[in-house]
PDB file of C-alpha atoms in Angstrom:
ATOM      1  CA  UNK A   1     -31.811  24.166   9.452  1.00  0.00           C
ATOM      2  CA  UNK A   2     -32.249  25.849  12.878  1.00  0.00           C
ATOM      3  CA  UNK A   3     -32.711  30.116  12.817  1.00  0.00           C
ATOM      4  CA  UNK A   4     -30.506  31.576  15.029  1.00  0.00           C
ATOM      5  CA  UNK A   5     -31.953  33.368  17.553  1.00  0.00           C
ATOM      6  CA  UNK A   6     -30.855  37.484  19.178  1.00  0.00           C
ATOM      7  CA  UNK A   7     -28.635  35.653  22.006  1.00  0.00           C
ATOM      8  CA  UNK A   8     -26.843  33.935  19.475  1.00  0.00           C
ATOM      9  CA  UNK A   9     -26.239  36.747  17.374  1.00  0.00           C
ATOM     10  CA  UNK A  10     -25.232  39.141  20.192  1.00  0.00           C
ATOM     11  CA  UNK A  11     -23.080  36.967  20.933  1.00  0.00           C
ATOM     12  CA  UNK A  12     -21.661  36.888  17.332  1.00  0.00           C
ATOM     13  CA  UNK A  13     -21.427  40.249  17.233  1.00  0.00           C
ATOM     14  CA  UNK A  14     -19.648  40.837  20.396  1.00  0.00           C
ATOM     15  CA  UNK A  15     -16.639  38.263  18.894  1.00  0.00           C
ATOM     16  CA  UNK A  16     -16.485  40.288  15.605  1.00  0.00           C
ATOM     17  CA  UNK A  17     -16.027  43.411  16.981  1.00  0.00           C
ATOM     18  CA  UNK A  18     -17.212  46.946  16.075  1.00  0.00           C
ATOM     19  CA  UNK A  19     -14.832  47.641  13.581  1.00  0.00           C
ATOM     20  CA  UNK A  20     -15.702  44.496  11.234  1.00  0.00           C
ATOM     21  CA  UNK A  21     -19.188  45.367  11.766  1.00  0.00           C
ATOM     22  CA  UNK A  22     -18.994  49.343  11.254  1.00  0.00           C
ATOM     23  CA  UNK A  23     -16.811  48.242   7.928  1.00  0.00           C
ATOM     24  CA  UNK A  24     -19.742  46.077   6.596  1.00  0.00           C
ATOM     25  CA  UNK A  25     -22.305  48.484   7.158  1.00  0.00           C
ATOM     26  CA  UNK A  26     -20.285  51.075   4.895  1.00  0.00           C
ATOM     27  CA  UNK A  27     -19.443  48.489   2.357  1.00  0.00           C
ATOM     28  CA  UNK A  28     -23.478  47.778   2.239  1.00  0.00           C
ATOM     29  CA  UNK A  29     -24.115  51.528   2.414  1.00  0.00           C
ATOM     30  CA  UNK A  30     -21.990  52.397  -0.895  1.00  0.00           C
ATOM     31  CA  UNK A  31     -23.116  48.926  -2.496  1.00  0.00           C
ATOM     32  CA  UNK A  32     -27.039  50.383  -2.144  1.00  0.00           C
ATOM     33  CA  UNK A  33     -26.029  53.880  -3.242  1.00  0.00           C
ATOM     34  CA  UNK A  34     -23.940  52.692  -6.361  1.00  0.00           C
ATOM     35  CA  UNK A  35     -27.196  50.754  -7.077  1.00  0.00           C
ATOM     36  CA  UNK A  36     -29.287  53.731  -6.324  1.00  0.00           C
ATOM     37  CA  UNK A  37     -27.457  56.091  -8.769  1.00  0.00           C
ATOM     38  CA  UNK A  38     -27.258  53.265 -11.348  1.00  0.00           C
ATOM     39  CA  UNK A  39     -31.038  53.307 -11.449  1.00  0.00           C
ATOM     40  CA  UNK A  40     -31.412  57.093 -11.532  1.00  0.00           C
ATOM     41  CA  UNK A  41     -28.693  57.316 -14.212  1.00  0.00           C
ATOM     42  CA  UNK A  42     -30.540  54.457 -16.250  1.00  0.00           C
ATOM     43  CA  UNK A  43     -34.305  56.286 -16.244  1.00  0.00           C
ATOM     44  CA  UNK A  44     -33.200  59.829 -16.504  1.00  0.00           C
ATOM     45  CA  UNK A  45     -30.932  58.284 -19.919  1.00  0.00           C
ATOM     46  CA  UNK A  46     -34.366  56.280 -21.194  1.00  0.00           C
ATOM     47  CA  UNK A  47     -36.775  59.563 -19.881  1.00  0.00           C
ATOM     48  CA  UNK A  48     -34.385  61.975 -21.775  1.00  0.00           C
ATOM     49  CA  UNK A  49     -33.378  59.809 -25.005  1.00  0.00           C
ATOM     50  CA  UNK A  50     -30.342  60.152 -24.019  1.00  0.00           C
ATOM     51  CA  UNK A  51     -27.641  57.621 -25.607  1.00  0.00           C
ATOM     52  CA  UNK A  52     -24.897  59.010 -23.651  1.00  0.00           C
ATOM     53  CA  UNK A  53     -26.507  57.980 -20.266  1.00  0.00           C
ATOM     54  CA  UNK A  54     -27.652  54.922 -21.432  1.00  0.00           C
ATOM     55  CA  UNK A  55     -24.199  54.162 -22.828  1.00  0.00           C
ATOM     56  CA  UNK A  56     -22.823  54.970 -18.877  1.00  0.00           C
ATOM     57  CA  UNK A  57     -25.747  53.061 -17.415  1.00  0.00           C
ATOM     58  CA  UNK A  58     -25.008  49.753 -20.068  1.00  0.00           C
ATOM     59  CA  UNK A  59     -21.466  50.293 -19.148  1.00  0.00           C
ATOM     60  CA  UNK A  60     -21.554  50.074 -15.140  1.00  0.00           C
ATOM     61  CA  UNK A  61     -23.566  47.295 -15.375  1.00  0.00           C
ATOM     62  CA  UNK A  62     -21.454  45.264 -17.136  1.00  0.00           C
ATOM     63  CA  UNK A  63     -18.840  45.836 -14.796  1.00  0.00           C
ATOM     64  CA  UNK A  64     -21.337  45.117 -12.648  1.00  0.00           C
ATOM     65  CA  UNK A  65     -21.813  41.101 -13.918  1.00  0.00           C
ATOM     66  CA  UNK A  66     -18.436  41.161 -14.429  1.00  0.00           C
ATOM     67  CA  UNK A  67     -17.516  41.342 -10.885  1.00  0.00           C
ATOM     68  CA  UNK A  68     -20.261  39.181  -9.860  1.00  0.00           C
ATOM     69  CA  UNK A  69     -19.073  36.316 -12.418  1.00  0.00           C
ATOM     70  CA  UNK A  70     -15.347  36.855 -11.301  1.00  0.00           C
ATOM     71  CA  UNK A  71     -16.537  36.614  -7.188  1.00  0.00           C
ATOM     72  CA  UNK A  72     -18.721  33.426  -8.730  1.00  0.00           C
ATOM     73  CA  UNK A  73     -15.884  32.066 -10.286  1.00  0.00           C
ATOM     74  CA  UNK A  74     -13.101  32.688  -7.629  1.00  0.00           C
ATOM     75  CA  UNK A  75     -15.651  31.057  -4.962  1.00  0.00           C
ATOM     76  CA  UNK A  76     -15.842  27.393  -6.596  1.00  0.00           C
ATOM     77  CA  UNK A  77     -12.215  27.775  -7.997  1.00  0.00           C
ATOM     78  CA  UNK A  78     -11.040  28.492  -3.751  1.00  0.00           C
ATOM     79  CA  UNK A  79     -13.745  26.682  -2.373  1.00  0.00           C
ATOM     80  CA  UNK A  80     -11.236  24.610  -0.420  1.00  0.00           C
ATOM     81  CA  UNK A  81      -8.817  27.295   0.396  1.00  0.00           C
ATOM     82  CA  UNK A  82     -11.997  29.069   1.988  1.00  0.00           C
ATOM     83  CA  UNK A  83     -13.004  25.915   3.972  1.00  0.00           C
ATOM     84  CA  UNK A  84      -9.410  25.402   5.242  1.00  0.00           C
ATOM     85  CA  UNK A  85      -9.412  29.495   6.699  1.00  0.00           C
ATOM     86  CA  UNK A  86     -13.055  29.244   8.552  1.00  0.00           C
ATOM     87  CA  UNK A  87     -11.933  25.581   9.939  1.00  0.00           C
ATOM     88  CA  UNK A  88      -8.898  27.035  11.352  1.00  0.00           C
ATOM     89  CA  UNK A  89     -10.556  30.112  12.452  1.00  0.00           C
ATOM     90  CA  UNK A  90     -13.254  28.011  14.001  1.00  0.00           C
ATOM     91  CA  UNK A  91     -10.684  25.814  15.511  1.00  0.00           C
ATOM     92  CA  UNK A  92      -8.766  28.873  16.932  1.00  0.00           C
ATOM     93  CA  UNK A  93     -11.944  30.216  18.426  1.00  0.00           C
ATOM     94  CA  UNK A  94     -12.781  26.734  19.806  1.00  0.00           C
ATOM     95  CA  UNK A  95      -9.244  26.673  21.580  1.00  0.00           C
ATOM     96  CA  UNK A  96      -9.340  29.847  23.083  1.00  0.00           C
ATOM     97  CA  UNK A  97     -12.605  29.373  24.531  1.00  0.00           C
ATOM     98  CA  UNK A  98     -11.347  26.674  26.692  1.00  0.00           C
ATOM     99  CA  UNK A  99     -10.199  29.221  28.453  1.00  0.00           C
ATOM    100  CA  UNK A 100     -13.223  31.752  28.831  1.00  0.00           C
ATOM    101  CA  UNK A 101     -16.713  30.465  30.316  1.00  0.00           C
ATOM    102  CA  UNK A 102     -18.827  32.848  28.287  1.00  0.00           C
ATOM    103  CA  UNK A 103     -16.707  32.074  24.731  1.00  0.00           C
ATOM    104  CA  UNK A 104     -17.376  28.386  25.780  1.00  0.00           C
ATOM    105  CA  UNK A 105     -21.318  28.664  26.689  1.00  0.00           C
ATOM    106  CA  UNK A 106     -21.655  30.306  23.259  1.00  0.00           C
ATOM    107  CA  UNK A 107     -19.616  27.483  21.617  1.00  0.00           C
ATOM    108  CA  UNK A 108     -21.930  24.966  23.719  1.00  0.00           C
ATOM    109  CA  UNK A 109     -24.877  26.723  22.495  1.00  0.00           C
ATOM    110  CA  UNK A 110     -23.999  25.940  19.015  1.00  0.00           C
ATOM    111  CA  UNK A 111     -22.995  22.214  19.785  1.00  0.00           C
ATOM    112  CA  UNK A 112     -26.886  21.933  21.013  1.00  0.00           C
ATOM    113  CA  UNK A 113     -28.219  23.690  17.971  1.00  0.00           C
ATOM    114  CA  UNK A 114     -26.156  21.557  15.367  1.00  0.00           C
ATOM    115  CA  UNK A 115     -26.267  18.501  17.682  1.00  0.00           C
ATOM    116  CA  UNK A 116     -22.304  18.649  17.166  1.00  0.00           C
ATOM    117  CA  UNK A 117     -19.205  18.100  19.210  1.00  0.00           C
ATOM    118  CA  UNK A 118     -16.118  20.428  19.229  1.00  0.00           C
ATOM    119  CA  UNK A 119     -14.790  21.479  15.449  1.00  0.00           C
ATOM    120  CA  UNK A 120     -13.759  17.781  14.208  1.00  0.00           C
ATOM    121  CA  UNK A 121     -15.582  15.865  16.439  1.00  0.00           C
ATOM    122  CA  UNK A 122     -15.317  14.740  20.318  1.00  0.00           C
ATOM    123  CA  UNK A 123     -11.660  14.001  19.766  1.00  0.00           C
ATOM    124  CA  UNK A 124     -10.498  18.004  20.238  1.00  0.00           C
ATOM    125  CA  UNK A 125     -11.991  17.672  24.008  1.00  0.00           C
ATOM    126  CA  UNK A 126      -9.112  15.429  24.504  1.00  0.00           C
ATOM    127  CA  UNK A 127      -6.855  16.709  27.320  1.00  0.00           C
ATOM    128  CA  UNK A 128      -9.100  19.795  28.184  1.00  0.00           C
ATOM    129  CA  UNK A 129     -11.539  20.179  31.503  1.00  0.00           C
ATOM    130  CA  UNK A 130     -13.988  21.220  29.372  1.00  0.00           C
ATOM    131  CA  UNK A 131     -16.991  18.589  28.105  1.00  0.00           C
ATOM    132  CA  UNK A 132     -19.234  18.282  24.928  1.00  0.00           C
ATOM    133  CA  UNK A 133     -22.528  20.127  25.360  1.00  0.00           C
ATOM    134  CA  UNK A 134     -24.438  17.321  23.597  1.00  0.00           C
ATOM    135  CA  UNK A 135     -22.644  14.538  25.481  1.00  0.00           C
ATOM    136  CA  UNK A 136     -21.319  15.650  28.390  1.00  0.00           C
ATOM    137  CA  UNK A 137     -18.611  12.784  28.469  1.00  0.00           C
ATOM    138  CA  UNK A 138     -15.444  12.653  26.415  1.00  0.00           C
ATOM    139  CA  UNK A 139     -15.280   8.702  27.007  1.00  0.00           C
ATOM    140  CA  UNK A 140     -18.523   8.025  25.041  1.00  0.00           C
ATOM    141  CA  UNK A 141     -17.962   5.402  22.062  1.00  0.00           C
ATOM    142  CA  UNK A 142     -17.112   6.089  18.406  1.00  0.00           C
ATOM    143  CA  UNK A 143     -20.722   4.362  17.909  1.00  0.00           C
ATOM    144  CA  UNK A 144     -22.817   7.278  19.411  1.00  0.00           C
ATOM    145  CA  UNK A 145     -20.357  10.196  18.555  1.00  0.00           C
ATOM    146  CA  UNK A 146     -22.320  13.271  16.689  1.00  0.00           C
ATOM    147  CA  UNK A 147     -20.248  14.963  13.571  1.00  0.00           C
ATOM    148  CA  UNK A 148     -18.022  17.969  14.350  1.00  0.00           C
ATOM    149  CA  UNK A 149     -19.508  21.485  14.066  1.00  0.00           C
ATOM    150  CA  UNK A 150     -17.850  22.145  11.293  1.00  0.00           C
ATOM    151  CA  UNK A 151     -19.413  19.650   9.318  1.00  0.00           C
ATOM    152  CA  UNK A 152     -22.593  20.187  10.433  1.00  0.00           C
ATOM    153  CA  UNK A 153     -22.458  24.138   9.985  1.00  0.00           C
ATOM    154  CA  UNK A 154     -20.974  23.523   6.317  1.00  0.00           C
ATOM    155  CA  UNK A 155     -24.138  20.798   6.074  1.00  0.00           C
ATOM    156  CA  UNK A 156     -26.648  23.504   7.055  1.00  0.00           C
ATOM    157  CA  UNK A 157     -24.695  25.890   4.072  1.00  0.00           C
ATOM    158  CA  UNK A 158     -24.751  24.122   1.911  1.00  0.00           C
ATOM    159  CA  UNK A 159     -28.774  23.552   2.686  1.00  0.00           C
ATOM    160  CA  UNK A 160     -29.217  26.829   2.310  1.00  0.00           C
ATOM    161  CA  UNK A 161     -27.026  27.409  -0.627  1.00  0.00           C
ATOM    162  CA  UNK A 162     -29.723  26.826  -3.089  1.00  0.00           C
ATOM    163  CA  UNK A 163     -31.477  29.968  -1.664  1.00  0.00           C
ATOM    164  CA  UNK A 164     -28.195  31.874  -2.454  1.00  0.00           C
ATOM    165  CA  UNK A 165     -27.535  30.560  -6.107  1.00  0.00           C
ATOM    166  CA  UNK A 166     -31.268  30.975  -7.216  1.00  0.00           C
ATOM    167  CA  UNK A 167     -30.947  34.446  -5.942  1.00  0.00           C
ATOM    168  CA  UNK A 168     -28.112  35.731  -7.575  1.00  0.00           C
ATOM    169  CA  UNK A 169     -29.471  33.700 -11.378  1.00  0.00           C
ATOM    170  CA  UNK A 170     -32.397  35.887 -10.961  1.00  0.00           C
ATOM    171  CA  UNK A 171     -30.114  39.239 -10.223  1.00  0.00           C
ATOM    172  CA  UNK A 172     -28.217  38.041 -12.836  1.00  0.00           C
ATOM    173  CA  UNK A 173     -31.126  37.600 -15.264  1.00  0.00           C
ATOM    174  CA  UNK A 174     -32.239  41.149 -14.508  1.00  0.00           C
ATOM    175  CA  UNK A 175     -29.082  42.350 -14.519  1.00  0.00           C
ATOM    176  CA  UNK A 176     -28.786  40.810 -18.637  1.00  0.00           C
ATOM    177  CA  UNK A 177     -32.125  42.491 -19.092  1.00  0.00           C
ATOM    178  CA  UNK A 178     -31.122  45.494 -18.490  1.00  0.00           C
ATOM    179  CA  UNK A 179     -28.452  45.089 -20.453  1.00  0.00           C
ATOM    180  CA  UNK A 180     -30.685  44.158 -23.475  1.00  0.00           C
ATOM    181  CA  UNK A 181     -33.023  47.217 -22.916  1.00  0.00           C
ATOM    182  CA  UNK A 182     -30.519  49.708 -22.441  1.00  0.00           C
ATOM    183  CA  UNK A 183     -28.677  48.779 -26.117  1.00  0.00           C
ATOM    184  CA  UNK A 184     -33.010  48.607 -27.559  1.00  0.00           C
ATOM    185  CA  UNK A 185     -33.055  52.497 -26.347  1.00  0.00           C
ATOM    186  CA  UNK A 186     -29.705  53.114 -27.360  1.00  0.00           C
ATOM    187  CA  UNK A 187     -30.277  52.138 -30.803  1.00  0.00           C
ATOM    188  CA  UNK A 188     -33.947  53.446 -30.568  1.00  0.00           C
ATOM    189  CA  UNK A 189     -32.854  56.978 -30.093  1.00  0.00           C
ATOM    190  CA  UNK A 190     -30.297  56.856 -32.632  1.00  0.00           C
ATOM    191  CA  UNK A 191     -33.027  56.292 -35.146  1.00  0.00           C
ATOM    192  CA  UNK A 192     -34.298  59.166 -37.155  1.00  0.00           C
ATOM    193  CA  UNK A 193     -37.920  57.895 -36.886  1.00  0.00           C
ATOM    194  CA  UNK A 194     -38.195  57.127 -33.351  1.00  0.00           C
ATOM    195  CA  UNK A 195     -40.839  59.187 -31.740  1.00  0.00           C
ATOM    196  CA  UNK A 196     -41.072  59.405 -27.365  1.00  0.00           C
TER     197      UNK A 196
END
């Protein structure tokens, strides 16, 4: 899989637009401070012997693996319904820059990365002025035809995919230990003969 270099992603970043961007950086923002205070909440309730914190801190983060099972879940169960909504979003972008040099040298860029041609394949430079990066010629045979982008970008996902799932079993796993310790202090500090 090929890193994507600052050109690229300045380039990305112009097509998404400010308010996309601004909107993820709050979403992250709140995400880190919910975190934050779910930490805090957890050692001042285990510092203090405090079952009521604890309780709060157990609670949240079972909501918390909740929601991360249910975005698990809803991911495989619309896998396709996903794939069909970035292929026509690529496809849309790939039409409309035919008709913009610098959309187009981006969308080249990425057909020499990927060693692709147009979303499906050659085929969608049918009828257009415009030429495959990689190829140059939209009369070259089926024989020597790369994959569309789309396939490859979904190859070099699903690559890197492994990466993602092994991350979020060992949040997970974390996540169900803290789970276990908070209920072990909880029922620690209900005891008579617990001593801190």
């Amino acid at each position: 899989m090929k890193a994507i270099d600052s050109k690229e992603i300045n380039a990305i970043l112009q097509d998404v637009g400010p308010d996309v961007l601004r909107t993820a950086a709050i979403t992250l923002i709140v995400i880190g401070l919910v975190t934050f205070m779910l930490g805090i909440l957890g050692c001042c309730g285990a510092r203090s012997g405090n079952r009521c914190l604890l309780g709060l801190f157990f609670t949240f983060i079972l909501i918390m693996v909740i929601a991360e099972l249910a975005v698990g879940i809803s991911a495989a169960v619309f896998k396709g319904k996903v794939e069909e909504i970035l292929k026509d979003t690529m496809m849309d972008y790939f039409k409309n820059s035919l008709n913009s040099t610098q959309d187009m040298d981006n969308f080249h860029a990425l057909e020499r990365d990927y060693n692709c041609c147009g979303v499906d394949g050659i085929d969608d430079y049918k009828n257009t002025t415009q030429k495959c990066a990689i190829i140059g010629n939209v009369t070259t045979t089926a024989t020597t035809v790369p994959e569309g982008c789309f396939a490859a970008l979904e190859d070099a996902f699903m690559g890197a995919a492994s990466i993602l799932i092994g991350s979020g079993v060992g949040i997970g796993v974390i996540e169900i230990m803290a789970l276990v310790f908070s209920i072990y202090l909880c029922r620690q500090f209900g005891r008579d003969e617990f001593v801190a």
